[in-house]
PDB file of N, CA and C in Angstrom:
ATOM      1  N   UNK G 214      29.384  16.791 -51.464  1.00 41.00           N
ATOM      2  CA  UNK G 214      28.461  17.767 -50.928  1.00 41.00           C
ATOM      3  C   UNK G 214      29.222  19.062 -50.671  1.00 41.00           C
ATOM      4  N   UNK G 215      28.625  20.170 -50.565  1.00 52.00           N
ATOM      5  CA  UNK G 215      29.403  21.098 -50.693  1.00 52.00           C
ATOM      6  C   UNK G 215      28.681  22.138 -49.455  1.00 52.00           C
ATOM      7  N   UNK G 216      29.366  22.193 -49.065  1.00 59.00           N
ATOM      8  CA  UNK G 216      29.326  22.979 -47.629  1.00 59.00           C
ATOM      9  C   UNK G 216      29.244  24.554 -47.394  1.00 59.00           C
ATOM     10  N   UNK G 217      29.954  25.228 -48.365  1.00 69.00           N
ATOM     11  CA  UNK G 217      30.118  26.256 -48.249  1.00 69.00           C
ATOM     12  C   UNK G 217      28.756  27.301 -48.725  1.00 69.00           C
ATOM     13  N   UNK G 218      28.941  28.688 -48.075  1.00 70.00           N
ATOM     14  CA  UNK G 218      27.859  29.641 -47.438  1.00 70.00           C
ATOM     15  C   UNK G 218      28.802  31.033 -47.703  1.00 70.00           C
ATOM     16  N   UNK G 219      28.062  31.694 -49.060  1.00 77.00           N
ATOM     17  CA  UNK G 219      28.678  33.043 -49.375  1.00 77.00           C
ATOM     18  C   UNK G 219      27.543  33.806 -48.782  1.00 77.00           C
ATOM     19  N   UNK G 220      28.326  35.354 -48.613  1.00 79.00           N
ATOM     20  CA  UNK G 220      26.976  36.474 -48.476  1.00 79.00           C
ATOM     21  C   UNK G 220      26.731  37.168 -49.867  1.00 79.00           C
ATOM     22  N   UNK G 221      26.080  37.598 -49.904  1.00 83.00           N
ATOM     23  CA  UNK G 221      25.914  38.793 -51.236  1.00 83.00           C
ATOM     24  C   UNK G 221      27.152  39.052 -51.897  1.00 83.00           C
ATOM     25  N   UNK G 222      28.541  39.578 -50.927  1.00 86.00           N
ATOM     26  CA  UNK G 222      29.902  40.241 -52.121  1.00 86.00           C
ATOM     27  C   UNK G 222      30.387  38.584 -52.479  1.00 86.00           C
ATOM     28  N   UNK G 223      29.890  37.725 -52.195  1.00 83.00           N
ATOM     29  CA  UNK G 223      30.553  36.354 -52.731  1.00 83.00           C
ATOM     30  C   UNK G 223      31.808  36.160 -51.633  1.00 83.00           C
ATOM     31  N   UNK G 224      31.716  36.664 -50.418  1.00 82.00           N
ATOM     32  CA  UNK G 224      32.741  36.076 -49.549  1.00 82.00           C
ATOM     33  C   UNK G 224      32.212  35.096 -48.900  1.00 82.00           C
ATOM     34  N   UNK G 225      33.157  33.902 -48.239  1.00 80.00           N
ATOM     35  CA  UNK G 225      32.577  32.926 -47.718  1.00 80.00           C
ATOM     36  C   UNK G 225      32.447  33.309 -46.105  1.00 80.00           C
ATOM     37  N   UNK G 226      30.874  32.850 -45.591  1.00 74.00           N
ATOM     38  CA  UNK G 226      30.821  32.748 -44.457  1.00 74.00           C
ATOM     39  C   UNK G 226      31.090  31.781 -43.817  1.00 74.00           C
ATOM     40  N   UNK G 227      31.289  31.265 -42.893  1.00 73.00           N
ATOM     41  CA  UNK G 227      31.684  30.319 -41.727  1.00 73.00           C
ATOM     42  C   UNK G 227      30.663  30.058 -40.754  1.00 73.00           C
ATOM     43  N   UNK G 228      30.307  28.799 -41.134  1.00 71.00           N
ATOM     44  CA  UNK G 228      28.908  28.438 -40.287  1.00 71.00           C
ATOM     45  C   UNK G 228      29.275  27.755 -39.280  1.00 71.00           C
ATOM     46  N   UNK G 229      28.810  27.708 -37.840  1.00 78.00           N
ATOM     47  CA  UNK G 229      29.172  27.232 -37.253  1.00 78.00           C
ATOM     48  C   UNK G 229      27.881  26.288 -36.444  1.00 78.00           C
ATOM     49  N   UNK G 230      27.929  25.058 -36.212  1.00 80.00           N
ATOM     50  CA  UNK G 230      26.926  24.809 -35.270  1.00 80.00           C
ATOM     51  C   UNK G 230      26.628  24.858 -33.691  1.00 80.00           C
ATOM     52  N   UNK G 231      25.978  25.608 -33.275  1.00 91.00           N
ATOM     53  CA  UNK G 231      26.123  25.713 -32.105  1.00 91.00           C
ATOM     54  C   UNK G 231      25.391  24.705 -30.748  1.00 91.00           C
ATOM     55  N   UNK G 232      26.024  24.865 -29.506  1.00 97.00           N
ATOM     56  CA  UNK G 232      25.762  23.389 -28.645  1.00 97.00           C
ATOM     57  C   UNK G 232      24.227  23.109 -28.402  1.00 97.00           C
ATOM     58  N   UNK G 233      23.619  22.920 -28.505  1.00 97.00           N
ATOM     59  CA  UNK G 233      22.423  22.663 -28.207  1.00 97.00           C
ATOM     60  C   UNK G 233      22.259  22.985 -26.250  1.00 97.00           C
ATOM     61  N   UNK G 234      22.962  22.834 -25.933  1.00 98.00           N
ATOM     62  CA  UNK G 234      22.913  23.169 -24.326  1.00 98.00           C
ATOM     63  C   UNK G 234      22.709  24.864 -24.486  1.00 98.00           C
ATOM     64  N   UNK G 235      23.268  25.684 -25.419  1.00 97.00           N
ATOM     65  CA  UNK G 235      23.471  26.842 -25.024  1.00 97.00           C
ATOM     66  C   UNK G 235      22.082  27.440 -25.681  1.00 97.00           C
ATOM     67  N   UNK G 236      21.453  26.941 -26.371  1.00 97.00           N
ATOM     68  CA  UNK G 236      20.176  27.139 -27.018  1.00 97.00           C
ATOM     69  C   UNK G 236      19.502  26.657 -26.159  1.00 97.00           C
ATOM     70  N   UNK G 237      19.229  25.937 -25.158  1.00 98.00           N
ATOM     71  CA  UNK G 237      18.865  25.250 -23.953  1.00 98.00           C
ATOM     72  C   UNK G 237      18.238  26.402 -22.488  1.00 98.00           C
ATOM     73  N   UNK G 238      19.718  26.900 -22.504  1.00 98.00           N
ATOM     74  CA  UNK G 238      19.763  27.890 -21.338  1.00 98.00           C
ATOM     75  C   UNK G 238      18.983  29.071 -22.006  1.00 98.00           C
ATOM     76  N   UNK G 239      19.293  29.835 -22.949  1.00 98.00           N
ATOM     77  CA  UNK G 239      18.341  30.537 -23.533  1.00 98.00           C
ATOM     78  C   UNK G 239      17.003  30.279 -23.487  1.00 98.00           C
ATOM     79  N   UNK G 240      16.550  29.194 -24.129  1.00 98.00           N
ATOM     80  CA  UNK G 240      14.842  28.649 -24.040  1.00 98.00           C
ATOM     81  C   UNK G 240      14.266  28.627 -22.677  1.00 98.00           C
ATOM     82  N   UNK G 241      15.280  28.304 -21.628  1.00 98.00           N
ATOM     83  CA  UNK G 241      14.675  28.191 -20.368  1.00 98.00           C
ATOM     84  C   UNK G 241      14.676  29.823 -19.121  1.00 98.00           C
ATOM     85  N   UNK G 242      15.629  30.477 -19.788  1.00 98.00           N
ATOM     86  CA  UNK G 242      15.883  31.706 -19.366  1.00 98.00           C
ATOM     87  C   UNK G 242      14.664  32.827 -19.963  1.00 98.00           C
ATOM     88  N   UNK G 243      14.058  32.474 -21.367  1.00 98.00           N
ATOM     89  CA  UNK G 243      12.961  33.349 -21.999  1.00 98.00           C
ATOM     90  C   UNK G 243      12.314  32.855 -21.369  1.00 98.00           C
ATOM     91  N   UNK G 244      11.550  31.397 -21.149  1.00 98.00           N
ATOM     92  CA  UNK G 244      10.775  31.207 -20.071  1.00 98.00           C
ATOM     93  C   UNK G 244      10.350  31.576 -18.887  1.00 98.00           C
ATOM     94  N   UNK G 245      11.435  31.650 -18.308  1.00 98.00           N
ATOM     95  CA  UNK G 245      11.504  32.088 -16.609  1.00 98.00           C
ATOM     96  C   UNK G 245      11.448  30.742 -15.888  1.00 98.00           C
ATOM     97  N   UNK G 246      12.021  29.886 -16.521  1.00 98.00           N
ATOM     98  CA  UNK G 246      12.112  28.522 -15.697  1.00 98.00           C
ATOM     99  C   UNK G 246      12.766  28.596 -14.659  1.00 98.00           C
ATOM    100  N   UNK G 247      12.977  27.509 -13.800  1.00 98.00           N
ATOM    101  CA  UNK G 247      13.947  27.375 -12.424  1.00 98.00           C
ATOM    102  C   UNK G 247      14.909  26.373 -12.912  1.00 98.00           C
ATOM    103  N   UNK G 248      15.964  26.379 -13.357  1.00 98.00           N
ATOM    104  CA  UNK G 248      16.612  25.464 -13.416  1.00 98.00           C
ATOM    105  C   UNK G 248      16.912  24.184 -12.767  1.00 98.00           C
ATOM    106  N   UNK G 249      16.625  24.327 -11.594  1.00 98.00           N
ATOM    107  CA  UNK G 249      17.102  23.384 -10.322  1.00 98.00           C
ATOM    108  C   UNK G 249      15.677  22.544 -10.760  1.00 98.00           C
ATOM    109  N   UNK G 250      14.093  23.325 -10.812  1.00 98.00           N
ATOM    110  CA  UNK G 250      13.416  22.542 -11.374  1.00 98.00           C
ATOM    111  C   UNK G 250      12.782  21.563 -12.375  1.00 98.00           C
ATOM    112  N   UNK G 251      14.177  22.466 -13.592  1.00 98.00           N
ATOM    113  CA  UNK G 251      13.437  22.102 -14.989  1.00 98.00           C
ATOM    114  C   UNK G 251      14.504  20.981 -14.892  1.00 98.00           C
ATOM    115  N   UNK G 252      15.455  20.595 -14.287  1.00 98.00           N
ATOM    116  CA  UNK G 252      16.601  19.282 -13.754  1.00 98.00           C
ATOM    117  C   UNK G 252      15.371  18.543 -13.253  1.00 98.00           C
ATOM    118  N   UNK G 253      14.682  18.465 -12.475  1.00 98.00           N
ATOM    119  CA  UNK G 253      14.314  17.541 -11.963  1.00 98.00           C
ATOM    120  C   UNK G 253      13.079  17.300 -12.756  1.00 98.00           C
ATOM    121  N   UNK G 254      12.467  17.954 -13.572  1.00 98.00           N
ATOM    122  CA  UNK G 254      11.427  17.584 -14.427  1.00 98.00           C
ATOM    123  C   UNK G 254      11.825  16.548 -15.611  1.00 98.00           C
ATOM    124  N   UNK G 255      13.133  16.760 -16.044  1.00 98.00           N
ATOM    125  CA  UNK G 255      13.706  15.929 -16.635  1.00 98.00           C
ATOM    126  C   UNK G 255      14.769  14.888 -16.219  1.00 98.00           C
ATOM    127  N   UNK G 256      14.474  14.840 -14.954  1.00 98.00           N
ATOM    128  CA  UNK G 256      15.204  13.443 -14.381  1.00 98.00           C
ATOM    129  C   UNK G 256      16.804  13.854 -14.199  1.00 98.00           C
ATOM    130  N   UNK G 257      17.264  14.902 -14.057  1.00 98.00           N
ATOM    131  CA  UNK G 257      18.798  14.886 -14.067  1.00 98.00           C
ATOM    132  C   UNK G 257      19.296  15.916 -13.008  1.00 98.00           C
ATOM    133  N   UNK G 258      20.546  15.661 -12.587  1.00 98.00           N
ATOM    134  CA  UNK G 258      21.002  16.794 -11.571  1.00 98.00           C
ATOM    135  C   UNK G 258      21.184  17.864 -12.009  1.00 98.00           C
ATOM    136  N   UNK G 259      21.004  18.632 -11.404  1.00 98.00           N
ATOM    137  CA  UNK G 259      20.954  19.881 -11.654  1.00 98.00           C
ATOM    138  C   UNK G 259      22.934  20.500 -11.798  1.00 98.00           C
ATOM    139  N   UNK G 260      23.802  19.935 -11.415  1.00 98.00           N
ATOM    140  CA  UNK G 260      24.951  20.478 -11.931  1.00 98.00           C
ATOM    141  C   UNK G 260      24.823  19.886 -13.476  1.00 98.00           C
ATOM    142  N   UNK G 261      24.466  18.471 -13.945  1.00 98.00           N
ATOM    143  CA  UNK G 261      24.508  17.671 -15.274  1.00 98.00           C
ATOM    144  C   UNK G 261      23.950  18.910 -16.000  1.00 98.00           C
ATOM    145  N   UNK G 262      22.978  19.739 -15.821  1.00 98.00           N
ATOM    146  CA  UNK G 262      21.942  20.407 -16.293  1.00 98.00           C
ATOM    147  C   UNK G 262      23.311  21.697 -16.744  1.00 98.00           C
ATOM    148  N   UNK G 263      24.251  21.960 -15.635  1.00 98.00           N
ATOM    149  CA  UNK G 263      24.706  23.086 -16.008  1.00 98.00           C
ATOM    150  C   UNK G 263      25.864  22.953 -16.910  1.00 98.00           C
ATOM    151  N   UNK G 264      26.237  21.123 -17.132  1.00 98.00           N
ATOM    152  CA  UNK G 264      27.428  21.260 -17.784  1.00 98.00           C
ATOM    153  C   UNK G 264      26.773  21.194 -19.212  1.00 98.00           C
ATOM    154  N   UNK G 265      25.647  20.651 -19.589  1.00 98.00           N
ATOM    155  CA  UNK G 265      25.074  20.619 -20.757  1.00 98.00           C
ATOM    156  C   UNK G 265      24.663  22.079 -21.155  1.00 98.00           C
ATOM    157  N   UNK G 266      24.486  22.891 -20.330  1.00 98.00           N
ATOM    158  CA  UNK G 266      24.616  24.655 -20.811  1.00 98.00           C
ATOM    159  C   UNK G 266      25.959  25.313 -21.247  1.00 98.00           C
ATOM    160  N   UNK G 267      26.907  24.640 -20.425  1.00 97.00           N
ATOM    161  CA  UNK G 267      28.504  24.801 -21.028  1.00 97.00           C
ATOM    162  C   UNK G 267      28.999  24.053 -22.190  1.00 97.00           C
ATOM    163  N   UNK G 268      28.114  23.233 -22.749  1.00 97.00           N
ATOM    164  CA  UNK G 268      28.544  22.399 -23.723  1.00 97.00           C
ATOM    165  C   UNK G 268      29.302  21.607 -23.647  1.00 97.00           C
ATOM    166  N   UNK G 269      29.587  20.966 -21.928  1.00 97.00           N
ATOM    167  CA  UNK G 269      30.293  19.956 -21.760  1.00 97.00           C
ATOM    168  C   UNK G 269      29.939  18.387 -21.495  1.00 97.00           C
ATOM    169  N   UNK G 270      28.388  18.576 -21.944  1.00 98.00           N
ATOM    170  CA  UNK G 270      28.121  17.013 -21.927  1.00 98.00           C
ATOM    171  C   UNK G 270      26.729  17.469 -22.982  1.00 98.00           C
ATOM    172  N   UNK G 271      26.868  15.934 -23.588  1.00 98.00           N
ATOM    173  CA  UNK G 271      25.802  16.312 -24.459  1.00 98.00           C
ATOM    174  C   UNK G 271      23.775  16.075 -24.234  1.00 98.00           C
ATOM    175  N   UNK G 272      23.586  16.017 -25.004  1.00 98.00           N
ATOM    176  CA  UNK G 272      22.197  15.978 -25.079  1.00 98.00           C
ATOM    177  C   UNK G 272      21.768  14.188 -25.780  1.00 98.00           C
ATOM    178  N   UNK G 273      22.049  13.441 -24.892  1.00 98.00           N
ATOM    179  CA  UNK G 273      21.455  11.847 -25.507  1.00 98.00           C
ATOM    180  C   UNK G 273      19.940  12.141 -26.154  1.00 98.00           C
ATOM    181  N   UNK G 274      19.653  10.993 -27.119  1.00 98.00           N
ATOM    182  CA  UNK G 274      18.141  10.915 -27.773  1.00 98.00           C
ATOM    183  C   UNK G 274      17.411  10.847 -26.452  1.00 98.00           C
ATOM    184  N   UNK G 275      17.657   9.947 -25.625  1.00 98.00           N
ATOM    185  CA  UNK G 275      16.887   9.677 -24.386  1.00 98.00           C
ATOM    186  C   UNK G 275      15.872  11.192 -23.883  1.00 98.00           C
ATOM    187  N   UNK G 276      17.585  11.894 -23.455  1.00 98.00           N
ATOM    188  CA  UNK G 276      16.978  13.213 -22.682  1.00 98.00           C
ATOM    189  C   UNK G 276      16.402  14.039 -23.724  1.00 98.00           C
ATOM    190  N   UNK G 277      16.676  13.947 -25.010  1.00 98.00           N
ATOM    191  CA  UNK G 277      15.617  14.903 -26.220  1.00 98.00           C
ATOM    192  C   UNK G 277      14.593  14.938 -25.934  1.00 98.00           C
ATOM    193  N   UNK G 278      14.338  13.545 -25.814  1.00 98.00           N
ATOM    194  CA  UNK G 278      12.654  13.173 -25.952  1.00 98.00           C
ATOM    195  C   UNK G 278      12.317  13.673 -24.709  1.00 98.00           C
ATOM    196  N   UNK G 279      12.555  13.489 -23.226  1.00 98.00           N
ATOM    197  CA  UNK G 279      12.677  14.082 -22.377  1.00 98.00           C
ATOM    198  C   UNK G 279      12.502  16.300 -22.307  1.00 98.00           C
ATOM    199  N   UNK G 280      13.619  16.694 -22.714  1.00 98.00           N
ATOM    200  CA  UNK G 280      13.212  18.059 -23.029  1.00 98.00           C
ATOM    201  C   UNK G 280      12.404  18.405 -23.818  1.00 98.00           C
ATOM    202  N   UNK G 281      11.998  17.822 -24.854  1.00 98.00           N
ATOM    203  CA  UNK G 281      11.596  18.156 -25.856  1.00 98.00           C
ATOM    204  C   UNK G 281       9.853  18.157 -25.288  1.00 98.00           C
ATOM    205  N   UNK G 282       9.306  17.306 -24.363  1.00 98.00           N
ATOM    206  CA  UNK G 282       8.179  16.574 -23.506  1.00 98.00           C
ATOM    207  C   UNK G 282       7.694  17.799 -22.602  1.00 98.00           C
ATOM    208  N   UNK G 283       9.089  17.965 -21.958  1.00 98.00           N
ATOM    209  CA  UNK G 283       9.048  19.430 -20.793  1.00 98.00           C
ATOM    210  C   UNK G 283       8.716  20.835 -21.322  1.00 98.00           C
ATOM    211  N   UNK G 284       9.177  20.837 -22.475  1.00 98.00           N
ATOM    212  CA  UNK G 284       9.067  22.346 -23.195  1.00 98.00           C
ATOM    213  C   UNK G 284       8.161  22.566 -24.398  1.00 98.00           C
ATOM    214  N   UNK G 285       7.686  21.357 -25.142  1.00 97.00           N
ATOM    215  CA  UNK G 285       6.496  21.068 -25.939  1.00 97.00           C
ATOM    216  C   UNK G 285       7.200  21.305 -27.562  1.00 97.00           C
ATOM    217  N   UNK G 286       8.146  21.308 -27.405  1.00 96.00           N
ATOM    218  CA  UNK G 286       8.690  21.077 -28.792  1.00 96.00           C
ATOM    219  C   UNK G 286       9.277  20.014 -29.624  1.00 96.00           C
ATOM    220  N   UNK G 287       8.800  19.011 -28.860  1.00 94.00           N
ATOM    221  CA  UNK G 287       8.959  17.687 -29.257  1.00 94.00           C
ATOM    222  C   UNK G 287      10.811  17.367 -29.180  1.00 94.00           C
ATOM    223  N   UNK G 288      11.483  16.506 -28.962  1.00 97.00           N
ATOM    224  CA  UNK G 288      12.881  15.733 -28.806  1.00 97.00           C
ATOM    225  C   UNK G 288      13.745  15.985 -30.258  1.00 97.00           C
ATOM    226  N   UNK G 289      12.598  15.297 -30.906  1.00 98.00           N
ATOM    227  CA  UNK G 289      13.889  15.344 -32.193  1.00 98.00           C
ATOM    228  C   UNK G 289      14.638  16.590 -32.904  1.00 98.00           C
ATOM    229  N   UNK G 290      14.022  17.664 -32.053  1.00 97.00           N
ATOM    230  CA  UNK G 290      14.504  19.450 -32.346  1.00 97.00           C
ATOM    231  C   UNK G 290      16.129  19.105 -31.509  1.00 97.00           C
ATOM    232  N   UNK G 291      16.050  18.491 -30.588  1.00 98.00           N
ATOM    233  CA  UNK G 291      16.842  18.743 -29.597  1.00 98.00           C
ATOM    234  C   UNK G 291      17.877  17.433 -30.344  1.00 98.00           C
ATOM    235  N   UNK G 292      17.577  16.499 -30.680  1.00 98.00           N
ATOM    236  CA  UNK G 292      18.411  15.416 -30.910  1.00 98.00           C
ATOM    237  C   UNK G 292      19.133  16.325 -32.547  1.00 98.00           C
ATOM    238  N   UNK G 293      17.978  16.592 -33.353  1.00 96.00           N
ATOM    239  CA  UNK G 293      19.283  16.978 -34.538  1.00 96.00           C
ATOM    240  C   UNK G 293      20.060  18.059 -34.113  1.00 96.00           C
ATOM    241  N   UNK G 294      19.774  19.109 -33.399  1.00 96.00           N
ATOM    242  CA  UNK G 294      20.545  20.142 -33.137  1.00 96.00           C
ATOM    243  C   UNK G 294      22.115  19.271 -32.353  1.00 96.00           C
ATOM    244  N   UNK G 295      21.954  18.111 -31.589  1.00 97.00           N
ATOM    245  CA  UNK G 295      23.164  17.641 -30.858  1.00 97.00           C
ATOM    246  C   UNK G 295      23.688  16.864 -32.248  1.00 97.00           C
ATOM    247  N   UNK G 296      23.128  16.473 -33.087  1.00 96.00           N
ATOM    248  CA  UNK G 296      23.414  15.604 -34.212  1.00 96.00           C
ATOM    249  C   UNK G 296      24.462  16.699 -35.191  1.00 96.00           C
ATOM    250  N   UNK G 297      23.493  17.723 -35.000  1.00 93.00           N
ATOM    251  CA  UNK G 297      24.171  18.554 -36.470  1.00 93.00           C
ATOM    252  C   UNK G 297      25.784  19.309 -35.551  1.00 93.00           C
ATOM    253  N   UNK G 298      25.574  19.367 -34.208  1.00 96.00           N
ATOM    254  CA  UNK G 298      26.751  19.949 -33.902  1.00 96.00           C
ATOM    255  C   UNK G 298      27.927  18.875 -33.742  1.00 96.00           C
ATOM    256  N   UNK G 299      27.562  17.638 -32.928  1.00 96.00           N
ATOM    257  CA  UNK G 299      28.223  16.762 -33.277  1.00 96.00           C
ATOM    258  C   UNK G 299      29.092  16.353 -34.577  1.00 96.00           C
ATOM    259  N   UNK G 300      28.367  16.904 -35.888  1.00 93.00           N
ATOM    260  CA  UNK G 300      28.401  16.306 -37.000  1.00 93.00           C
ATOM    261  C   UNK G 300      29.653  17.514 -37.372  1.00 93.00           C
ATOM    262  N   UNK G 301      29.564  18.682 -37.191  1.00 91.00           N
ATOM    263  CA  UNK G 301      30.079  19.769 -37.399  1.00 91.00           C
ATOM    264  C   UNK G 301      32.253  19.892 -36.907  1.00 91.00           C
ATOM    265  N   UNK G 302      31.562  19.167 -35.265  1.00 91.00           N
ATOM    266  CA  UNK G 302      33.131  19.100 -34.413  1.00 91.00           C
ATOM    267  C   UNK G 302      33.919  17.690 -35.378  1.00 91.00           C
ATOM    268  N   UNK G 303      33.231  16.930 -35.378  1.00 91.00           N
ATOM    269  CA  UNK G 303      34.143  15.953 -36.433  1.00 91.00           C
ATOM    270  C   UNK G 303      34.634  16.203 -37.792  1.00 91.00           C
ATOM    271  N   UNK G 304      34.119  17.298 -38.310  1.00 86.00           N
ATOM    272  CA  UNK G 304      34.325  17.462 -39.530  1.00 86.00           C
ATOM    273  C   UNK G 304      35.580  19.145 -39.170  1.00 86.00           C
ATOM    274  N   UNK G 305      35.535  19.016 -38.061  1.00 83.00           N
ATOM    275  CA  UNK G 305      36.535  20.311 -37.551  1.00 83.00           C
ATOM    276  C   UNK G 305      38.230  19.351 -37.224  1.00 83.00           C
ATOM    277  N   UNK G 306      37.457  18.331 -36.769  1.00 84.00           N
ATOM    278  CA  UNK G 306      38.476  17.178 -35.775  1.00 84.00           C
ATOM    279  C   UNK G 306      39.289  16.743 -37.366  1.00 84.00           C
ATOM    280  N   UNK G 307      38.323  16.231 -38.741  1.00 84.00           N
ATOM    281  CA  UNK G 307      39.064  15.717 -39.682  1.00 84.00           C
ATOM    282  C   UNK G 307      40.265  17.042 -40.452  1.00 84.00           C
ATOM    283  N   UNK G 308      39.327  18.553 -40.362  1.00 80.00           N
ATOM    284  CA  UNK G 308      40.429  18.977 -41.099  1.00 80.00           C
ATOM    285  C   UNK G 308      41.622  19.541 -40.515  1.00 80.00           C
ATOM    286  N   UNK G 309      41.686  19.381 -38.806  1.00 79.00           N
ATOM    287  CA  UNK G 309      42.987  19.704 -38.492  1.00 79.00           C
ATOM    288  C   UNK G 309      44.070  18.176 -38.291  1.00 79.00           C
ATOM    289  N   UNK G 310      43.601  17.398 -38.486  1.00 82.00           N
ATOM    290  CA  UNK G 310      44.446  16.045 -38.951  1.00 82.00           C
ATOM    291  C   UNK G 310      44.784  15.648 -40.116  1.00 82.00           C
ATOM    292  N   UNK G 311      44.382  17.171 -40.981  1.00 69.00           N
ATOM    293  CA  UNK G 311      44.769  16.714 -42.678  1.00 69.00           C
ATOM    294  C   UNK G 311      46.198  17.389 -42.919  1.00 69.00           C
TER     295      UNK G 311
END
């Protein structure tokens, strides 16, 4: 499979996937949500809430389906976005061990 992403002069771009937490805080910030509330709408503490905006804990299928319920965009938006970034850091993890 081939991975790579030119622009127009044929240079390669560098795609990166980004955390799904930080697309998170955004969605809930255009909103005008309360954070402390939109934690407890989805069952979790509200610091858990802030490390998943730092990209330091992830987004389980569980809580997808969960956000995805709270914000009406259904889970599995939220599960591939943790999937595809997930998928992204391992394939970062294999080429600095080559």
């Amino acid at each position: 499979m081939n991975n790579q992403v030119f622009n127009s002069k044929g240079a390669e771009i560098e795609i990166t996937a980004i955390h799904p937490g930080e697309i998170l805080l955004d969605e809930i910030e255009a909103r005008e949500l309360i954070k402390k509330e939109f934690a407890e709408q989805i069952g979790i503490f509200p610091n858990n809430l802030s490390l998943i905006f730092a990209g330091k804990r992830d987004i389980s299928a569980a809580l997808a389906i969960k956000i995805g319920k709270a914000l009406g965009t259904g889970g599995e938006m939220w599960h591939n976005m943790q999937s595809a970034y997930d998928f992204q850091q391992a394939v970062i993890h294999e080429m600095e061990t080559v």
